[in-house]
XYZ file of C-alpha atoms in Angstrom:
690
model
C 52.127 -10.483 -8.587
C 55.149 -8.249 -7.816
C 56.221 -7.301 -4.304
C 55.466 -3.626 -5.015
C 51.954 -4.428 -6.249
C 51.327 -6.619 -3.237
C 52.616 -3.876 -0.960
C 50.353 -1.258 -2.550
C 47.359 -3.543 -2.218
C 48.128 -4.214 1.427
C 48.515 -0.490 2.040
C 45.116 0.196 0.437
C 43.515 -2.533 2.543
C 45.033 -1.125 5.745
C 43.853 2.400 4.904
C 40.370 1.119 4.132
C 40.245 -0.696 7.469
C 41.181 2.498 9.267
C 38.479 4.453 7.439
C 35.937 1.771 8.267
C 36.967 1.901 11.904
C 36.373 5.634 12.054
C 32.935 5.155 10.572
C 31.915 2.382 12.935
C 31.435 -1.362 12.476
C 29.730 -2.563 9.353
C 30.511 0.623 7.438
C 30.098 0.238 3.675
C 31.558 2.978 1.455
C 29.809 1.513 -1.577
C 26.427 2.039 0.131
C 27.341 5.686 0.633
C 27.858 5.687 -3.116
C 24.498 3.996 -3.594
C 22.931 6.838 -1.599
C 24.571 9.255 -4.007
C 23.059 7.492 -7.007
C 19.644 7.440 -5.340
C 19.648 11.161 -4.491
C 20.952 12.048 -7.953
C 18.065 10.127 -9.502
C 15.566 11.801 -7.171
C 16.826 15.281 -8.045
C 17.190 14.757 -11.790
C 13.790 13.119 -12.137
C 12.115 15.856 -10.098
C 13.817 18.758 -11.842
C 13.981 17.758 -15.485
C 11.662 14.812 -16.017
C 8.822 15.733 -13.670
C 8.482 12.156 -12.453
C 9.392 10.086 -9.414
C 12.453 7.854 -9.725
C 12.125 5.241 -6.982
C 15.238 6.625 -5.309
C 13.330 7.423 -2.124
C 12.450 3.738 -1.763
C 16.170 2.981 -1.783
C 16.751 5.452 1.067
C 14.023 3.785 3.117
C 15.505 0.358 2.575
C 19.083 1.428 3.342
C 18.065 3.098 6.605
C 16.566 -0.175 7.860
C 19.583 -2.130 6.586
C 21.994 -0.224 8.832
C 19.566 0.069 11.727
C 19.083 -3.691 11.797
C 22.778 -4.439 11.649
C 23.408 -2.157 14.612
C 20.736 -3.704 16.825
C 21.555 -7.316 15.921
C 25.194 -6.743 16.848
C 23.999 -5.494 20.232
C 21.775 -8.535 20.701
C 24.548 -10.957 19.693
C 26.954 -9.291 22.125
C 24.398 -9.421 24.947
C 24.472 -5.651 25.369
C 21.387 -3.634 26.353
C 19.418 -2.321 23.389
C 19.167 1.132 24.995
C 16.155 2.062 22.912
C 15.609 5.396 24.625
C 19.189 6.492 24.009
C 18.970 5.294 20.420
C 15.841 7.312 19.702
C 17.248 10.495 21.206
C 20.533 10.156 19.341
C 18.828 9.287 16.058
C 16.460 12.249 16.130
C 19.307 14.479 17.287
C 21.064 13.458 14.081
C 18.037 13.870 11.821
C 16.436 17.043 13.130
C 19.040 19.830 12.880
C 19.360 19.835 9.095
C 15.647 19.185 8.660
C 14.675 21.966 11.075
C 16.964 24.531 9.435
C 15.636 23.730 5.962
C 12.037 23.611 7.209
C 12.290 26.964 8.989
C 14.014 28.605 6.030
C 11.461 27.224 3.573
C 8.547 28.424 5.691
C 10.095 31.872 5.981
C 10.531 32.169 2.220
C 6.987 30.913 1.659
C 5.693 33.612 4.014
C 7.326 36.197 1.777
C 6.662 34.734 -1.661
C 3.541 32.573 -1.713
C -0.048 33.863 -1.884
C -2.073 34.043 1.300
C -4.386 31.284 0.131
C -1.493 28.814 0.455
C -0.555 29.788 4.011
C -2.987 27.624 6.041
C -1.890 24.482 4.225
C 1.745 25.403 4.825
C 1.014 25.864 8.533
C -0.531 22.405 8.706
C 2.311 20.799 6.797
C 4.951 22.718 8.729
C 3.741 21.413 12.079
C 3.201 17.952 10.598
C 6.727 17.869 9.178
C 8.180 18.905 12.520
C 6.189 16.132 14.229
C 7.086 13.495 11.600
C 3.463 12.978 10.523
C 3.509 14.871 7.228
C 2.779 11.681 5.291
C -0.598 11.298 7.035
C -1.573 14.895 6.220
C -0.821 14.307 2.543
C -2.532 10.901 2.562
C -5.738 12.297 4.034
C -5.697 15.347 1.775
C -5.255 13.093 -1.236
C -8.537 11.274 -0.630
C -10.417 14.054 1.171
C -12.993 15.622 -1.125
C -12.959 18.799 0.929
C -9.181 19.074 1.173
C -7.258 22.154 0.127
C -7.467 22.596 -3.633
C -4.461 24.114 -5.358
C -2.436 23.611 -8.484
C 0.706 24.475 -6.501
C 2.768 21.530 -5.267
C 3.703 21.992 -1.640
C 7.325 23.048 -0.977
C 7.144 20.754 2.064
C 5.728 17.713 0.304
C 9.028 15.834 0.349
C 8.940 15.651 4.142
C 6.508 12.745 3.780
C 9.351 10.233 3.419
C 11.202 11.654 6.417
C 7.994 11.264 8.407
C 7.644 7.626 7.402
C 11.284 7.050 8.246
C 10.907 8.736 11.641
C 7.910 6.558 12.477
C 9.842 3.417 11.569
C 12.778 4.559 13.684
C 10.360 4.385 16.616
C 8.676 1.124 15.564
C 11.785 -0.897 14.703
C 13.458 -0.629 18.154
C 10.188 -1.773 19.700
C 10.314 -4.818 17.443
C 13.854 -5.491 18.613
C 12.657 -5.335 22.224
C 10.083 -7.999 21.364
C 12.759 -9.989 19.564
C 15.126 -9.762 22.529
C 12.387 -11.130 24.779
C 11.785 -14.043 22.397
C 15.527 -14.741 22.214
C 15.712 -15.013 26.005
C 12.678 -17.288 26.117
C 13.628 -19.605 23.225
C 17.437 -19.414 23.224
C 17.279 -18.954 19.471
C 19.759 -16.711 17.666
C 18.934 -13.030 17.299
C 19.178 -13.281 13.520
C 16.714 -16.179 13.376
C 14.155 -14.497 15.636
C 14.368 -11.118 13.940
C 14.278 -12.807 10.552
C 10.906 -14.324 11.422
C 9.548 -11.035 12.766
C 10.690 -9.008 9.792
C 9.518 -11.722 7.429
C 6.011 -11.457 8.873
C 6.120 -7.666 8.508
C 7.379 -7.974 4.936
C 4.648 -10.360 3.816
C 1.795 -8.616 5.645
C 2.808 -5.100 4.610
C 3.455 -6.045 0.979
C 0.065 -7.757 0.722
C -1.615 -4.738 2.288
C 0.360 -2.418 0.011
C -0.738 -4.257 -3.121
C -4.370 -4.165 -1.987
C -4.406 -0.529 -0.915
C -2.484 0.625 -3.990
C -5.102 -1.038 -6.163
C -8.071 0.389 -4.260
C -6.822 3.746 -2.958
C -3.430 4.494 -4.499
C -3.196 8.163 -3.526
C -3.562 7.260 0.151
C -1.337 4.202 -0.155
C 1.565 6.229 -1.535
C 1.933 8.052 1.792
C 0.693 5.286 4.094
C 3.366 4.060 6.488
C 1.681 0.659 6.687
C 2.054 0.218 2.928
C 5.762 1.115 3.179
C 6.827 -1.080 6.083
C 7.754 -3.944 3.793
C 10.408 -1.774 2.127
C 12.081 -1.300 5.499
C 11.584 -4.982 6.289
C 13.361 -5.838 3.030
C 16.392 -3.862 4.186
C 16.308 -5.589 7.557
C 16.035 -9.056 6.013
C 18.925 -8.247 3.683
C 21.059 -7.179 6.654
C 20.296 -10.480 8.408
C 20.812 -12.653 5.355
C 23.830 -10.989 3.778
C 26.576 -12.369 6.071
C 25.608 -15.887 5.004
C 25.799 -15.201 1.259
C 28.653 -16.763 -0.671
C 28.542 -16.092 -4.395
C 31.297 -16.113 -7.039
C 32.777 -12.670 -7.575
C 31.883 -12.601 -11.265
C 28.238 -13.405 -10.529
C 28.137 -10.777 -7.818
C 29.609 -8.218 -10.177
C 27.030 -9.009 -12.859
C 24.178 -8.839 -10.361
C 25.509 -5.551 -9.024
C 25.646 -3.877 -12.417
C 22.178 -5.220 -13.244
C 20.889 -3.733 -10.002
C 22.491 -0.353 -10.692
C 21.091 -0.275 -14.226
C 17.659 -1.307 -12.962
C 17.689 1.493 -10.437
C 18.632 4.104 -13.030
C 15.878 3.174 -15.481
C 13.175 2.389 -12.917
C 11.391 5.743 -13.132
C 11.508 5.691 -16.938
C 9.984 2.247 -17.303
C 7.245 2.209 -14.664
C 4.863 4.768 -13.183
C 6.474 5.235 -9.794
C 4.195 8.062 -8.640
C 0.973 6.479 -9.880
C 1.643 2.804 -9.197
C 3.621 2.737 -5.966
C 4.088 1.343 -3.389
C 2.471 -1.941 -4.432
C 4.335 -4.745 -6.116
C 5.948 -2.296 -8.555
C 8.109 -0.982 -5.703
C 9.858 -4.349 -5.679
C 11.835 -3.068 -8.684
C 13.940 -0.388 -6.933
C 14.136 -2.433 -3.729
C 15.440 -5.490 -5.594
C 17.805 -3.330 -7.645
C 19.305 -1.766 -4.532
C 19.588 -5.187 -2.897
C 21.612 -6.477 -5.856
C 23.998 -3.533 -5.594
C 24.461 -4.127 -1.866
C 24.900 -7.853 -2.497
C 27.655 -7.164 -5.033
C 29.815 -5.584 -2.336
C 28.766 -7.835 0.518
C 32.320 -8.601 1.641
C 34.341 -5.574 2.764
C 36.662 -4.438 0.013
C 39.413 -3.770 2.564
C 39.701 -7.512 3.234
C 38.970 -8.926 -0.200
C 39.497 -6.114 -2.734
C 39.553 -8.552 -5.603
C 35.918 -9.523 -4.916
C 34.587 -6.088 -5.935
C 37.151 -5.418 -8.619
C 34.590 -5.781 -11.395
C 31.455 -4.769 -9.508
C 29.679 -1.400 -9.205
C 31.599 -0.676 -5.980
C 34.496 0.547 -8.161
C 32.220 3.353 -9.382
C 30.324 3.899 -6.153
C 33.468 4.410 -4.065
C 35.074 7.055 -6.265
C 35.631 10.431 -4.648
C 33.004 12.422 -6.603
C 30.310 9.842 -5.890
C 31.197 9.625 -2.207
C 31.206 13.420 -1.973
C 27.668 13.473 -3.303
C 26.676 10.666 -0.932
C 28.089 12.635 1.994
C 25.567 15.429 1.274
C 22.689 13.172 0.165
C 20.448 13.909 3.160
C 20.885 17.659 2.925
C 20.459 17.567 -0.849
C 17.171 15.739 -0.475
C 16.010 18.364 1.998
C 16.884 21.443 -0.043
C 16.286 20.511 -3.672
C 12.497 20.198 -3.543
C 11.632 23.578 -1.964
C 14.129 25.284 -4.282
C 12.475 23.634 -7.290
C 8.898 24.446 -6.240
C 9.639 28.037 -5.235
C 11.614 28.589 -8.433
C 8.734 27.316 -10.568
C 6.248 29.384 -8.566
C 8.147 32.638 -8.927
C 8.739 32.062 -12.641
C 5.147 30.824 -13.108
C 6.158 27.639 -14.895
C 5.050 24.031 -14.661
C 8.414 22.523 -15.610
C 12.004 23.688 -15.442
C 13.903 24.223 -18.664
C 17.325 22.631 -19.068
C 19.158 25.787 -17.984
C 16.716 26.476 -15.149
C 17.059 22.890 -14.005
C 20.836 23.084 -14.120
C 20.763 26.239 -12.014
C 18.378 24.594 -9.519
C 20.615 21.541 -9.197
C 23.814 23.559 -8.785
C 22.187 25.798 -6.179
C 20.814 22.751 -4.370
C 24.214 21.032 -4.320
C 25.882 24.192 -2.993
C 23.291 24.705 -0.247
C 23.409 21.015 0.663
C 27.169 21.309 1.160
C 26.627 24.279 3.457
C 23.902 22.524 5.469
C 26.066 19.419 5.880
C 29.199 21.327 6.847
C 27.637 24.010 9.052
C 24.623 22.249 10.591
C 24.666 18.477 10.254
C 28.311 17.523 10.725
C 29.099 19.715 13.787
C 26.139 18.204 15.669
C 26.642 14.632 14.508
C 27.810 12.184 17.137
C 30.786 9.884 16.423
C 29.931 6.398 15.198
C 28.748 4.207 18.077
C 28.359 7.165 20.440
C 24.757 7.872 21.451
C 25.675 10.974 23.418
C 24.276 12.290 26.673
C 20.505 12.158 26.973
C 20.016 15.717 28.190
C 22.265 17.123 25.488
C 20.331 15.196 22.860
C 17.048 16.472 24.279
C 18.438 19.993 24.181
C 19.373 19.739 20.513
C 15.945 18.331 19.630
C 14.206 21.079 21.614
C 16.261 23.759 19.871
C 15.266 22.342 16.488
C 11.587 22.394 17.432
C 11.921 25.941 18.764
C 13.543 27.098 15.528
C 10.620 25.917 13.417
C 8.070 27.210 15.929
C 9.747 30.627 15.877
C 8.631 30.964 12.262
C 5.272 29.221 12.372
C 3.812 30.748 15.533
C 4.313 34.450 14.666
C 3.162 33.810 11.114
C -0.082 32.189 12.235
C -0.811 34.517 15.135
C -0.208 37.725 13.208
C -2.223 36.564 10.211
C -5.254 35.226 12.083
C -5.389 38.071 14.612
C -5.343 40.749 11.932
C -7.972 38.929 9.865
C -10.311 38.474 12.851
C -10.028 42.130 13.839
C -10.798 43.329 10.316
C -13.758 40.975 9.945
C -15.275 42.257 13.184
C -14.788 45.858 12.087
C -16.438 45.357 8.702
C -19.135 42.808 9.608
C -21.902 44.897 7.998
C -19.970 45.101 4.742
C -20.253 41.355 4.064
C -23.366 41.416 1.895
C -22.479 38.807 -0.726
C -24.983 38.447 -3.555
C -27.052 41.293 -2.145
C -24.145 43.754 -2.216
C -22.931 43.672 -5.792
C -19.388 43.733 -7.117
C -17.054 45.165 -4.474
C -13.739 44.000 -5.929
C -11.299 46.878 -6.087
C -13.437 49.317 -4.065
C -10.383 50.379 -2.069
C -11.800 49.539 1.362
C -9.155 46.896 2.114
C -11.786 44.630 3.632
C -10.544 41.021 3.822
C -12.569 38.695 1.646
C -14.287 35.907 3.545
C -13.932 33.045 4.113
C -10.352 33.995 4.966
C -7.528 31.553 4.230
C -7.334 29.198 7.170
C -11.050 29.358 7.946
C -12.498 26.205 9.487
C -14.585 23.793 7.479
C -17.692 25.061 9.248
C -16.820 28.588 8.125
C -16.195 27.517 4.550
C -19.021 25.040 3.931
C -22.725 25.013 4.758
C -23.482 22.926 7.857
C -26.798 22.019 9.490
C -26.981 22.732 13.198
C -28.218 19.327 14.359
C -25.288 17.130 13.339
C -25.667 13.476 12.364
C -29.146 12.088 11.811
C -30.869 10.483 14.787
C -34.167 8.758 15.526
C -36.391 8.177 12.515
C -33.886 9.982 10.308
C -31.022 7.610 11.149
C -30.149 4.618 8.979
C -28.683 1.175 9.561
C -26.721 1.517 6.314
C -23.291 2.890 7.246
C -22.759 4.877 4.034
C -26.197 6.428 4.220
C -25.880 7.259 7.902
C -22.481 8.826 7.284
C -24.048 11.088 4.650
C -27.060 12.162 6.718
C -27.282 15.361 8.795
C -30.240 17.292 10.155
C -31.350 20.486 11.827
C -32.141 20.465 15.541
C -35.853 20.955 14.879
C -36.151 18.270 12.180
C -38.221 15.923 14.358
C -40.627 18.575 15.657
C -41.054 21.028 12.769
C -44.438 21.269 11.038
C -42.765 20.954 7.628
C -39.783 18.771 6.696
C -37.662 19.221 3.586
C -34.899 16.956 2.308
C -31.816 18.285 0.516
C -30.010 15.529 -1.338
C -27.217 14.936 -3.812
C -23.496 15.653 -4.020
C -21.353 18.460 -2.627
C -23.265 21.011 -4.708
C -26.349 19.976 -2.749
C -24.259 20.722 0.349
C -23.914 24.271 -1.004
C -27.652 24.424 -1.613
C -28.358 23.621 2.037
C -26.656 26.883 2.966
C -29.362 28.838 1.141
C -32.222 26.587 2.268
C -31.311 26.820 5.978
C -32.091 30.557 6.461
C -35.416 30.185 4.627
C -36.195 27.099 6.710
C -35.405 28.970 9.921
C -37.700 31.831 8.901
C -40.562 29.542 7.899
C -40.115 26.916 10.605
C -39.031 23.966 8.462
C -36.865 21.093 9.566
C -34.144 19.898 7.186
C -32.593 16.499 6.560
C -29.621 16.475 4.193
C -28.490 13.323 2.398
C -25.183 14.286 0.800
C -22.291 12.208 -0.473
C -19.362 13.769 -2.372
C -19.404 13.029 -6.121
C -22.883 11.471 -5.854
C -25.557 13.557 -7.516
C -28.849 11.892 -8.446
C -27.621 11.317 -11.994
C -27.368 7.888 -13.619
C -23.731 6.835 -13.889
C -22.140 4.745 -16.597
C -22.295 1.078 -15.544
C -18.975 -0.241 -14.292
C -17.466 3.200 -13.742
C -15.816 4.247 -10.488
C -18.660 6.683 -9.823
C -21.232 3.955 -10.363
C -19.444 1.761 -7.834
C -19.142 4.642 -5.382
C -22.590 6.163 -5.823
C -25.253 3.866 -7.251
C -26.045 1.862 -4.117
C -25.957 5.011 -2.016
C -28.265 6.817 -4.456
C -30.910 4.091 -4.319
C -30.725 3.912 -0.536
C -30.935 7.705 -0.310
C -33.997 7.795 -2.569
C -35.632 5.068 -0.487
C -34.871 6.984 2.683
C -36.184 10.268 1.299
C -39.444 8.659 0.202
C -39.862 6.898 3.549
C -39.591 10.222 5.384
C -42.495 11.661 3.337
C -41.047 15.196 3.376
C -43.026 18.205 2.206
C -40.432 18.864 -0.517
C -37.104 17.584 -1.861
C -34.393 20.013 -2.996
C -31.708 18.776 -5.386
C -29.407 19.945 -8.207
C -30.936 18.927 -11.541
C -28.419 20.194 -14.106
C -24.696 19.572 -14.549
C -22.514 22.434 -15.728
C -19.498 21.551 -17.862
C -16.149 23.048 -16.768
C -15.286 26.171 -18.812
C -17.972 25.306 -21.332
C -21.629 26.154 -22.083
C -22.385 22.428 -22.550
C -24.692 22.328 -19.543
C -27.199 19.470 -19.448
C -29.949 17.984 -17.337
C -28.637 15.157 -15.166
C -29.025 11.712 -16.719
C -32.001 9.778 -15.420
C -33.924 12.849 -14.265
C -37.187 11.274 -15.420
C -36.696 8.281 -13.123
C -36.001 10.556 -10.161
C -39.060 12.689 -10.860
C -41.220 9.604 -11.337
C -40.069 8.255 -7.993
C -41.085 11.404 -6.138
C -44.243 11.978 -8.197
C -45.469 8.505 -7.268
C -44.841 9.294 -3.612
C -46.584 12.663 -3.891
C -43.441 14.602 -2.927
C -42.808 17.963 -4.667
C -39.333 18.507 -6.122
C -37.447 21.811 -6.151
C -34.920 21.519 -8.976
C -31.940 23.848 -8.651
C -29.688 24.803 -11.537
C -25.990 24.043 -11.169
C -23.480 26.876 -10.762
C -20.693 27.594 -13.297
C -17.488 25.682 -12.773
C -13.933 25.535 -14.105
C -11.245 22.946 -14.648
C -8.496 25.562 -14.676
C -9.149 28.553 -12.430
C -9.309 28.439 -8.655
C -11.828 31.234 -8.256
C -11.243 31.458 -4.516
C -7.602 32.344 -5.076
C -8.741 34.957 -7.594
C -10.978 36.583 -4.993
C -8.494 36.524 -2.115
C -5.516 37.622 -4.200
C -7.475 40.281 -6.109
C -6.792 38.629 -9.460
C -9.430 39.375 -12.135
C -11.040 36.025 -12.955
C -14.589 37.155 -13.761
C -16.013 35.480 -16.858
C -19.055 35.723 -19.159
C -21.911 33.453 -18.178
C -22.230 32.494 -21.840
C -18.910 30.627 -21.530
C -20.072 28.616 -18.543
C -23.782 27.814 -18.798
C -26.331 27.101 -21.509
C -28.246 30.100 -22.833
C -31.485 28.617 -21.445
C -31.772 26.505 -18.316
C -31.860 22.914 -19.673
C -34.233 21.907 -16.875
C -36.894 24.237 -18.265
C -38.255 21.280 -20.230
C -39.365 19.809 -16.882
C -40.891 22.985 -15.457
C -44.299 21.289 -15.271
C -42.932 18.536 -13.040
C -40.865 20.520 -10.540
C -40.351 23.999 -9.192
C -37.231 25.450 -10.807
C -34.719 27.619 -8.938
C -31.884 29.433 -10.711
C -29.301 31.527 -8.842
C -27.490 32.590 -12.017
C -28.861 36.196 -12.066
C -27.356 36.751 -8.600
C -24.075 34.880 -9.111
C -23.560 36.255 -12.611
C -25.218 39.709 -12.567
C -25.571 41.418 -15.945
C -24.158 38.340 -17.696
C -20.783 38.306 -15.898
C -19.982 35.678 -13.284
C -18.125 37.187 -10.341
C -15.499 35.703 -8.076
C -16.243 38.260 -5.354
C -19.536 39.888 -4.436
C -20.185 42.012 -1.374
C -16.685 41.267 -0.017
C -17.439 37.530 0.040
C -15.648 34.998 -2.146
C -18.279 33.464 -4.402
C -16.309 30.211 -4.727
C -14.232 27.975 -2.509
C -12.241 26.473 -5.359
C -12.872 25.720 -9.028
C -16.547 24.798 -8.712
C -17.988 24.967 -5.184
C -19.754 28.077 -3.939
C -18.582 29.227 -0.523
C -20.766 28.762 2.544
C -20.818 32.487 3.481
C -21.814 33.434 -0.068
C -24.556 30.802 -0.398
C -26.199 32.082 2.788
C -26.669 35.433 1.068
C -28.660 33.656 -1.662
C -31.448 32.861 0.820
C -33.543 35.909 -0.188
C -33.187 34.888 -3.850
C -34.372 31.370 -2.958
C -37.343 32.697 -0.945
C -38.362 34.938 -3.847
C -38.311 32.064 -6.361
C -40.154 29.676 -4.040
C -42.877 32.246 -3.468
C -44.367 33.522 -0.227
C -46.885 30.700 -0.008
C -44.385 27.814 -0.279
C -44.610 25.731 2.915
C -45.666 28.606 5.105
C -46.038 27.665 8.798
């Protein structure tokens, strides 16, 4: 090697050491480059491929990698962990960019998105600000009654920031426990924390595999199912200083890891299969890349000469890594709002290119104008009060958009509803769409569940109506007079039976009946295909519900006896209707069989009503020409609300200033109440008179 070459290499090493010093101890430029690759994969997969890449998992792991290194160095040096100062400084760093993007996104949504989307955006806005957005999405994903919309939320990506924020609180607490164990046992900090994080890794991964298999939608957003990804980063940080591998092997492993990360989203179903064992792929890939550059290049540049660090530390890659956080924040709302305005499901190549370029430009602005000026120097946790002030300002910024938006919207809606109370006639008032009265359709967006769905006034079943079976008890509600009324009726089935209760309740109140409702979402009284998910979810409950209904010896049972096909006239009687009728016939219990309402797999009829979009449709496209249950008219009393819901052969989405539907297939609670006179007429004046 020549003197000049040796001099240049020494100069590069010295410069690298100076850069590392400015960035703080343990700084790794190649990991900044890895962040760039991860965010590029996230953006490209979202924009052009419409899939999830696994890049977010890399971000989660890297955050724990650096966090662990910082705390272990403190423990080894015998310095206080200063958890309170850490938390304030960390959220001071995270919140400014997030708050600016969140407030801006909410403001644009206020202007551009339909009113039906606003309540969900309010919920997610507050949840994102409080770092609990992942739990909102997790519960909505498995909640049968959750908001139904084909529109992806512009705030959905805040779920990962929420998980990360929760771990930033949990991990320091674990280090406090570890520090206590170190003092008691005199063991090294690395050994103690290795055991703690190892336990978290194993327990969380096992839980993640189980929950992903049984309830994947919830698991995807569940912090508990993600902890092992953070634990993997922590274990890598503890283990890495002890690794000694030949440079060629490290280079090969590094390139394999980088290639594995790039193709991860193409090979496996990241969105549908994560975060179970499949998430080991991106985590392991990122670990190999980090392993390849485990010794600082400023001290041993020859060790990373052939590894991926040569690519990851180039200026363009590092520039992208510098803006990775801001780019993650801005790209998703830009994509969703772009697709919404252009009414498309997927971006074209040119649209996608424009979205990416705009996102990169805005990310640069957010980093330069918001994030960097407020960022503390490496190793400096800042003054507590100043950190609190920055955090408070961020919260105030988001609240300054959310609070006026909510207050103005709800106040105006409540005032109009009170003014036009007599106008809400529903099925008894005919088609009022486009009558020019500017009366807000009810239920208004943001209405409570009790305002949207039918509810019995007595709450959960008690006394003789209660059950020792947890699933049955959870599905059982009653009216206040159920135990004392002269006549008792049971309403049973799935969520469409829940609708039915809204029409039965006014008739029951007029005639002095008590009501017990046995309702479980997805579980009508039909016979399900053996081995299917519905059979597993419903069959045991159905048999227990039938047993319970018979044991109560009600004066009548109300249930839905047909099943409408979405956007099709292929309506049919529920499978196994004969067995159900036989069961009640043998017990001497009359059955009132109600025809199902039309439903759709495409149109959200509630949005049609609220937004004034014409979505009315011919009944001939939604129901059979003749009620299929007519063949059983001699065995039950048939009720059909079709003439009121679909007057003159056209099914309406708004009648009497009330939205007929809540979504694609459920009738709204306020509308169903207006069907009570139609129910009373079909039952006849003599049916269970007091």
